[in-house]
Coordinates of C-alpha atoms in Angstrom, one line a residue:
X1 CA -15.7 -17.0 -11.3
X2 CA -17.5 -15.8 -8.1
X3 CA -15.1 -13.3 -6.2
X4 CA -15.0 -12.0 -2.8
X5 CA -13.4 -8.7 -2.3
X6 CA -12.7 -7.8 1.5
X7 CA -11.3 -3.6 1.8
X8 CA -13.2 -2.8 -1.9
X9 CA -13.4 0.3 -0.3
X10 CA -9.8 1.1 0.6
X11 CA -6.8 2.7 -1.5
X12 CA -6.3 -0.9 -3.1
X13 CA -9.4 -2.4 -3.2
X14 CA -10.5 0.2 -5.1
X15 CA -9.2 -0.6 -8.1
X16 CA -9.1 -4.3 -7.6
X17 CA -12.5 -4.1 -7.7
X18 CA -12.6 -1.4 -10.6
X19 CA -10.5 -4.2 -11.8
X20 CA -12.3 -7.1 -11.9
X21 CA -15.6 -5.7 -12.3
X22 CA -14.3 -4.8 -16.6
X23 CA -13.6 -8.9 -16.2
X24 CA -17.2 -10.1 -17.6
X25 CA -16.2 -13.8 -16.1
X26 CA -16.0 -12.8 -13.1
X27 CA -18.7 -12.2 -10.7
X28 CA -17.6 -9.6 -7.7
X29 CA -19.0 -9.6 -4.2
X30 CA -18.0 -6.7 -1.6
X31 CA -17.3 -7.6 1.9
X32 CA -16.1 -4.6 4.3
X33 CA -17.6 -2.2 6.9
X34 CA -18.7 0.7 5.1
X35 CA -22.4 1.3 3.8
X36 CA -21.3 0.9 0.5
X37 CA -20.1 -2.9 0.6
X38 CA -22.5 -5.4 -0.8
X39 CA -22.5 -7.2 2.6
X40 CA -21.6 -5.2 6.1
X41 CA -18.7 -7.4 8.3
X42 CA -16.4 -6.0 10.6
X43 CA -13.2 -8.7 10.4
X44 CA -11.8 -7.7 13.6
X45 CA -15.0 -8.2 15.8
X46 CA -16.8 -10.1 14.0
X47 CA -16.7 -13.6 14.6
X48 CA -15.6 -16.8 12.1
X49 CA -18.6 -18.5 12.2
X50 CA -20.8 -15.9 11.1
X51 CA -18.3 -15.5 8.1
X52 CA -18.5 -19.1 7.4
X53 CA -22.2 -19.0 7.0
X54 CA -22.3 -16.2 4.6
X55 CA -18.8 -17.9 2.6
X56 CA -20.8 -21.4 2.1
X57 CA -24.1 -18.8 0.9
X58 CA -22.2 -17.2 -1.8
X59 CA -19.5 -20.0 -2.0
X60 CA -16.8 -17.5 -3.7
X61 CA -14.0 -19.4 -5.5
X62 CA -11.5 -16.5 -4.7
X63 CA -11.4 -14.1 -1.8
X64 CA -9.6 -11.3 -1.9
X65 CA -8.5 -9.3 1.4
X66 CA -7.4 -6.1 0.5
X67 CA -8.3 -4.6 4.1
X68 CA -6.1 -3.2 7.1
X69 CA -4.8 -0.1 9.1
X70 CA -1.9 1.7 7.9
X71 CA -2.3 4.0 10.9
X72 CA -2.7 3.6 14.8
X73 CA -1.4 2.2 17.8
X74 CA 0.2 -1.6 18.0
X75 CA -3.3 -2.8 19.4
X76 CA -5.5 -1.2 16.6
X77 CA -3.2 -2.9 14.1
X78 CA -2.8 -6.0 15.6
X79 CA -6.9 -5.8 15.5
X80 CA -7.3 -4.6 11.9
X81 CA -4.3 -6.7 10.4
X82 CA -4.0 -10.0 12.5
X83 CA -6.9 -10.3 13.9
X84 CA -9.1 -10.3 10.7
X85 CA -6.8 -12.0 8.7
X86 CA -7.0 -14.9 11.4
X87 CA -11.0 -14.4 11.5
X88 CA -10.6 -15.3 7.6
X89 CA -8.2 -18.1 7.0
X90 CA -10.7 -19.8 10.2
X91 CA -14.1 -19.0 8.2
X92 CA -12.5 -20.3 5.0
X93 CA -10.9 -23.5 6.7
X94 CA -14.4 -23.7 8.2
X95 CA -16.7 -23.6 5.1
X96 CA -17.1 -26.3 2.1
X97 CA -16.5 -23.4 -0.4
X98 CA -12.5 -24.4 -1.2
X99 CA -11.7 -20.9 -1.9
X100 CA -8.6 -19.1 -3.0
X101 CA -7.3 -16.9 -0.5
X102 CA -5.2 -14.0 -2.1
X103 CA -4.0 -11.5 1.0
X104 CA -2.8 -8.1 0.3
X105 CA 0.8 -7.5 2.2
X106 CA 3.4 -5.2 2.3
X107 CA 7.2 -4.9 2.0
X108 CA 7.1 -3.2 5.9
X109 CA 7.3 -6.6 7.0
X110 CA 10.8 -7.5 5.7
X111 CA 12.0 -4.0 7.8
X112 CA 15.6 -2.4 7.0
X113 CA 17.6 -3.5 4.0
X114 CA 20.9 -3.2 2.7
X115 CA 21.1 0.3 0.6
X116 CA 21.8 -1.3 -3.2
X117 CA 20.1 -4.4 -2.4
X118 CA 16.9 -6.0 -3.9
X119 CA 14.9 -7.9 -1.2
X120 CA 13.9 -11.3 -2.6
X121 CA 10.9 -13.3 -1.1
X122 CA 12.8 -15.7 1.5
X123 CA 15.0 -12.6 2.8
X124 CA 14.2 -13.2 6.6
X125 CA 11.7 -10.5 7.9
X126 CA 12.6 -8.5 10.3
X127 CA 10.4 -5.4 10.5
X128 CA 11.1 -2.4 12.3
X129 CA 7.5 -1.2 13.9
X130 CA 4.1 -2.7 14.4
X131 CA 2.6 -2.0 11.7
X132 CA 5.3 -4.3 9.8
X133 CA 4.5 -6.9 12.6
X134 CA 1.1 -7.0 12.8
X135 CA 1.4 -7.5 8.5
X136 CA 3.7 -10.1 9.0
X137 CA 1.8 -12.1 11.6
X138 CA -1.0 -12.2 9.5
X139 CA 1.4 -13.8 6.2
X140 CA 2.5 -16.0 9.1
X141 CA -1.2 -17.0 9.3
X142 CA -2.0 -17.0 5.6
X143 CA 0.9 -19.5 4.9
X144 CA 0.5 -21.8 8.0
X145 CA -3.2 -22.0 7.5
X146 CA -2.7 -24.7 4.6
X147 CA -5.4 -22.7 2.4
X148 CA -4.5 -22.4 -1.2
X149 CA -2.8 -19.1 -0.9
X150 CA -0.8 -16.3 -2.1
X151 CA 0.3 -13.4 -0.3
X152 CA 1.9 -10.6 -2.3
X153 CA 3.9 -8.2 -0.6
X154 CA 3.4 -4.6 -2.0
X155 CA 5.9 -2.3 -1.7
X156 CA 5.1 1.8 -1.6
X157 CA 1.8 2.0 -3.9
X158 CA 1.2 5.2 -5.5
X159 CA -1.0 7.2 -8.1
X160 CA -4.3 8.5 -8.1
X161 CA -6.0 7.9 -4.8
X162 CA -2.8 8.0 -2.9
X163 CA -3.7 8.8 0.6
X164 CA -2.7 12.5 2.2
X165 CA -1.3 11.0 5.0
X166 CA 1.0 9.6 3.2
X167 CA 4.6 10.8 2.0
X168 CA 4.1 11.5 -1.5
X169 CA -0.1 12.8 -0.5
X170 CA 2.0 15.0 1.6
X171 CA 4.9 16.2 -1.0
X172 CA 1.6 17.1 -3.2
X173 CA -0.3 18.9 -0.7
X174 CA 2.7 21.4 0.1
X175 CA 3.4 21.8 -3.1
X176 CA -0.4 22.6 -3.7
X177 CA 0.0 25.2 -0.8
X178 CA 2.9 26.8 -1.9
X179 CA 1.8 27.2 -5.5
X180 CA -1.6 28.7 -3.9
X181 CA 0.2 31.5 -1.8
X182 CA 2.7 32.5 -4.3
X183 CA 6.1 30.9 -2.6
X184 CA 8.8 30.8 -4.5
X185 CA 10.6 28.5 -2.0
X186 CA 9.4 25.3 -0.5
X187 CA 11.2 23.8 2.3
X188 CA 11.6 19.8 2.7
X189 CA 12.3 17.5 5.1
X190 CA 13.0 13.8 5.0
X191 CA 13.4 13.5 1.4
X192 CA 16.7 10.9 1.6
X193 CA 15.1 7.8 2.0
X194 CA 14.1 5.6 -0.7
X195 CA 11.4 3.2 -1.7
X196 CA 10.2 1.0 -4.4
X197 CA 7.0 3.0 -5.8
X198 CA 4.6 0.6 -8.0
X199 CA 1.3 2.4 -9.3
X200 CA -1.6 1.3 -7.7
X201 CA -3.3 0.2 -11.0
X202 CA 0.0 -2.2 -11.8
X203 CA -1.0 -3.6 -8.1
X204 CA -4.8 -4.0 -9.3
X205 CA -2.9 -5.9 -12.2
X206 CA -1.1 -8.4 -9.9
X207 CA -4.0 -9.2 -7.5
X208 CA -6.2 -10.0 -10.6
X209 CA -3.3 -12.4 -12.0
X210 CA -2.4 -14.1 -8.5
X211 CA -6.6 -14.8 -8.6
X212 CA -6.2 -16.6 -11.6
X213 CA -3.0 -18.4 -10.9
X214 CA -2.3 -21.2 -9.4
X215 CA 1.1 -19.6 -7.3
X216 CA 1.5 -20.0 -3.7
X217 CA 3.6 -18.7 -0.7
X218 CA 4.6 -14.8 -0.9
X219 CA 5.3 -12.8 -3.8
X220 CA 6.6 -9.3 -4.0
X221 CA 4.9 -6.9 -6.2
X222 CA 7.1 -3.7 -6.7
X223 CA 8.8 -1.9 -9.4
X224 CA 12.5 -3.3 -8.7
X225 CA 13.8 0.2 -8.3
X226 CA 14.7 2.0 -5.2
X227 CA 13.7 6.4 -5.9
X228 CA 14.8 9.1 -3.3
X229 CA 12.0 10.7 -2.2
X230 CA 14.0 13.9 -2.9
X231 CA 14.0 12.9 -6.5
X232 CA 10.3 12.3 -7.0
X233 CA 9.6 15.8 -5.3
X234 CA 11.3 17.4 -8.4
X235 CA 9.4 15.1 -10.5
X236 CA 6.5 16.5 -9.2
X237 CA 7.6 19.9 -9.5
X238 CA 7.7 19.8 -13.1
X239 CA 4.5 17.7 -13.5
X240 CA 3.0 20.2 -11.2
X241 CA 4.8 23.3 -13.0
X242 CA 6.5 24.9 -9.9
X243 CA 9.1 27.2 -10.9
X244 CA 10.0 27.7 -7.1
X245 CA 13.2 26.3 -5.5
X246 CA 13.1 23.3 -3.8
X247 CA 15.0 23.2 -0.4
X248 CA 15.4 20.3 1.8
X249 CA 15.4 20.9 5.4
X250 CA 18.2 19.4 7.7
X251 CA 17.3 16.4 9.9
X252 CA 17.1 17.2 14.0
X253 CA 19.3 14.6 16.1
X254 CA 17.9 11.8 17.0
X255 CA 15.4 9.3 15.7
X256 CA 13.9 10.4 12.3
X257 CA 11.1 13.2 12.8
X258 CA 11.5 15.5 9.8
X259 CA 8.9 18.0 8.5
X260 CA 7.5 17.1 5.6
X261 CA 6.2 20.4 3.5
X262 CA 5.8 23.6 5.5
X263 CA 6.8 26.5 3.6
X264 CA 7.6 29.6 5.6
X265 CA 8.4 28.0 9.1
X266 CA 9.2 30.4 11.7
X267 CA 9.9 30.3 15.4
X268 CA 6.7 31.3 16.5
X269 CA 5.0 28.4 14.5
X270 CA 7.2 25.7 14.4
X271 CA 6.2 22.8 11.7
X272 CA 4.7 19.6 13.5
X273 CA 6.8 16.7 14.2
X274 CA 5.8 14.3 11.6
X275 CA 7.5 10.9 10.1
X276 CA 7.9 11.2 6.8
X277 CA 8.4 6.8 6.3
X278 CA 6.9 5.6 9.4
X279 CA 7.1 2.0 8.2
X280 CA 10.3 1.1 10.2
X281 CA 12.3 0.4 6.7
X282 CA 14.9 2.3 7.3
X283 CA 16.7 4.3 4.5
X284 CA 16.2 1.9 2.0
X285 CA 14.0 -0.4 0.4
X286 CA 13.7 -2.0 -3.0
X287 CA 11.7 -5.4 -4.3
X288 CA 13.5 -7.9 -5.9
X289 CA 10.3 -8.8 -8.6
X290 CA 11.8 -11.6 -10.6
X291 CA 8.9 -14.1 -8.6
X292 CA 6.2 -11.7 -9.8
X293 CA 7.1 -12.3 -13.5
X294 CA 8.0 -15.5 -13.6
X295 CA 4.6 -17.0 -11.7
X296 CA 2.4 -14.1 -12.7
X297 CA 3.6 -13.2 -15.6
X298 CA 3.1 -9.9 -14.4
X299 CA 5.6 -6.9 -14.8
X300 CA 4.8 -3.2 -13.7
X301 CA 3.2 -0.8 -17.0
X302 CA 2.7 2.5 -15.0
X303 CA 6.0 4.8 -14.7
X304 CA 6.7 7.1 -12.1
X305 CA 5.7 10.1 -13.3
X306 CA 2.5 8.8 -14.2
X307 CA 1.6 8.0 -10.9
X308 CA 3.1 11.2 -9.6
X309 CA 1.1 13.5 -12.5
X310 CA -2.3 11.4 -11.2
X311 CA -1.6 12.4 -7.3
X312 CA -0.8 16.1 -8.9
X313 CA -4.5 16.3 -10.7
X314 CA -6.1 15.1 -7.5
X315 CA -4.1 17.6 -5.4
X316 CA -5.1 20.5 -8.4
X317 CA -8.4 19.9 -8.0
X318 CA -8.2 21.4 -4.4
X319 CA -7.1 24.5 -5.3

């Protein structure tokens, strides 16, 4: 099976492609910007017939777009998120190659959800920033396009590889700091929400199945349970060893801009504003993964603290 993997070198796509490369049937080609890809294409400038060329040249039966911004302005990620995914599903519809079109999404595009609910895949989307939008534009374009194709919707990935801009990168890296200097106390903010974590590798899991399958529409891929954020820090702590105490910091008025990790704030240097979840979900958010098992036959292998020990080592390792 020839494969196409668009974003091999990205937080997912690296270990799709780590993936399908131990698959000896299949036969992996790496689309994507970087030096490293197999073939060099920008989705978001460059244009669908120049795609189309190179997708009846290698005539993939399955492409895989694990690429996209997590971070920027609503114009960047209208570019990087709806804009490529648009330049694909036109080359594909395009070319004489009939492939499979399996498109990474995320569970920002549904937005805020009840607290104690599971989110099923024909909850109506309503995200809450544009990041969530621009995602859900491009599912809008993936499932109008009539392409045989699958979006899966993943949650909060985690485990090793996790990015340092994100929340649990960031729980790591103070906890790294504070462990360095000798703190005994580590102060907190913005650990209430909670999101469904699903390991990274269990992800890499799905994407390979939903190549295979023959399932269509969207499908969530998750862990089906909701963890507090302030619940995973002590999880860390004891993967991690800290014996300090764990203190979380009281959220300003006003929209949700919490500190996340700065031990030893003082009033001469004041922590930076950051958002801990900036992915307009709200306090809660948890996948509703019965559609996952039933057409993949896929269920998540890779606990918690697993993923959590795996983002540890890497943060170790700086030390």
């Amino acid at each position: 099976m020839r494969v196409l993997l668009i974003g091999a070198n990205g937080f997912i796509g690296r270990f799709v492609a780590d993936r399908l490369l131990a698959d000896p049937a299949v036969q992996l080609t790496a689309l994507g910007r970087g030096d490293d890809a197999d073939v060099r294409f920008d989705l978001a400038t460059g244009s669908p017939g120049a795609l189309t060329r190179f997708l009846d040249a290698v005539h993939p039966g399955v492409v895989i777009n694990c690429a996209g911004a997590t971070r920027g302005g609503a114009r960047e990620l209208t570019r990087h998120n709806t804009v490529a995914v648009a330049t694909v599903c036109e080359a594909l519809r395009r070319s004489g190659c009939g492939a499979r079109l399996v498109q990474i999404g995320c569970g920002s595009e549904y937005g805020p959800s009840q607290p104690g609910s599971s989110t099923p895949e024909d909850a109506v989307p309503r995200p809450g920033g544009p990041y969530g939008v621009s995602k859900l534009a491009a599912t809008e374009l993936v499932l109008g396009s009539g392409l045989d194709a699958v979006v899966l919707r993943v949650f909060s990935p985690a485990g090793p590889g996790t990015p340092a801009g994100s929340p649990l990168g960031r729980l790591a890296e103070a906890m790294r700091r504070a462990m360095q200097s000798g703190d005994g106390e580590l102060k907190l903010g913005g650990l209430g929400v909670q999101r469904d974590f699903v390991d990274v590798r269990d992800v890499a899991r799905a994407v390979h199945a939903a190549s295979l399958s023959a399932a269509q529409g969207v499908i969530n891929i998750g862990s089906g349970r909701a963890v507090r954020l302030r619940d995973a820090a002590a999880v860390l702590a004891r993967v991690a060893g800290y014996g300090g105490a764990l203190h979380e910091l009281d959220a300003p008025p006003g929209p949700l801009r919490t500190a996340l990790g700065h031990p030893r704030p003082d009033a001469d240097h004041a922590p930076p504003v950051a958002y801990p979840y900036p992915d307009g979900c709200g306090s809660w958010q948890q996948a509703d993964v019965r559609t996952a098992r039933d057409r993949l036959g896929w269920r998540p292998r890779i606990n918690l603290e697993e993923s959590l020990a795996d983002i540890w080592m890497e943060a170790a390792c700086r030390i």
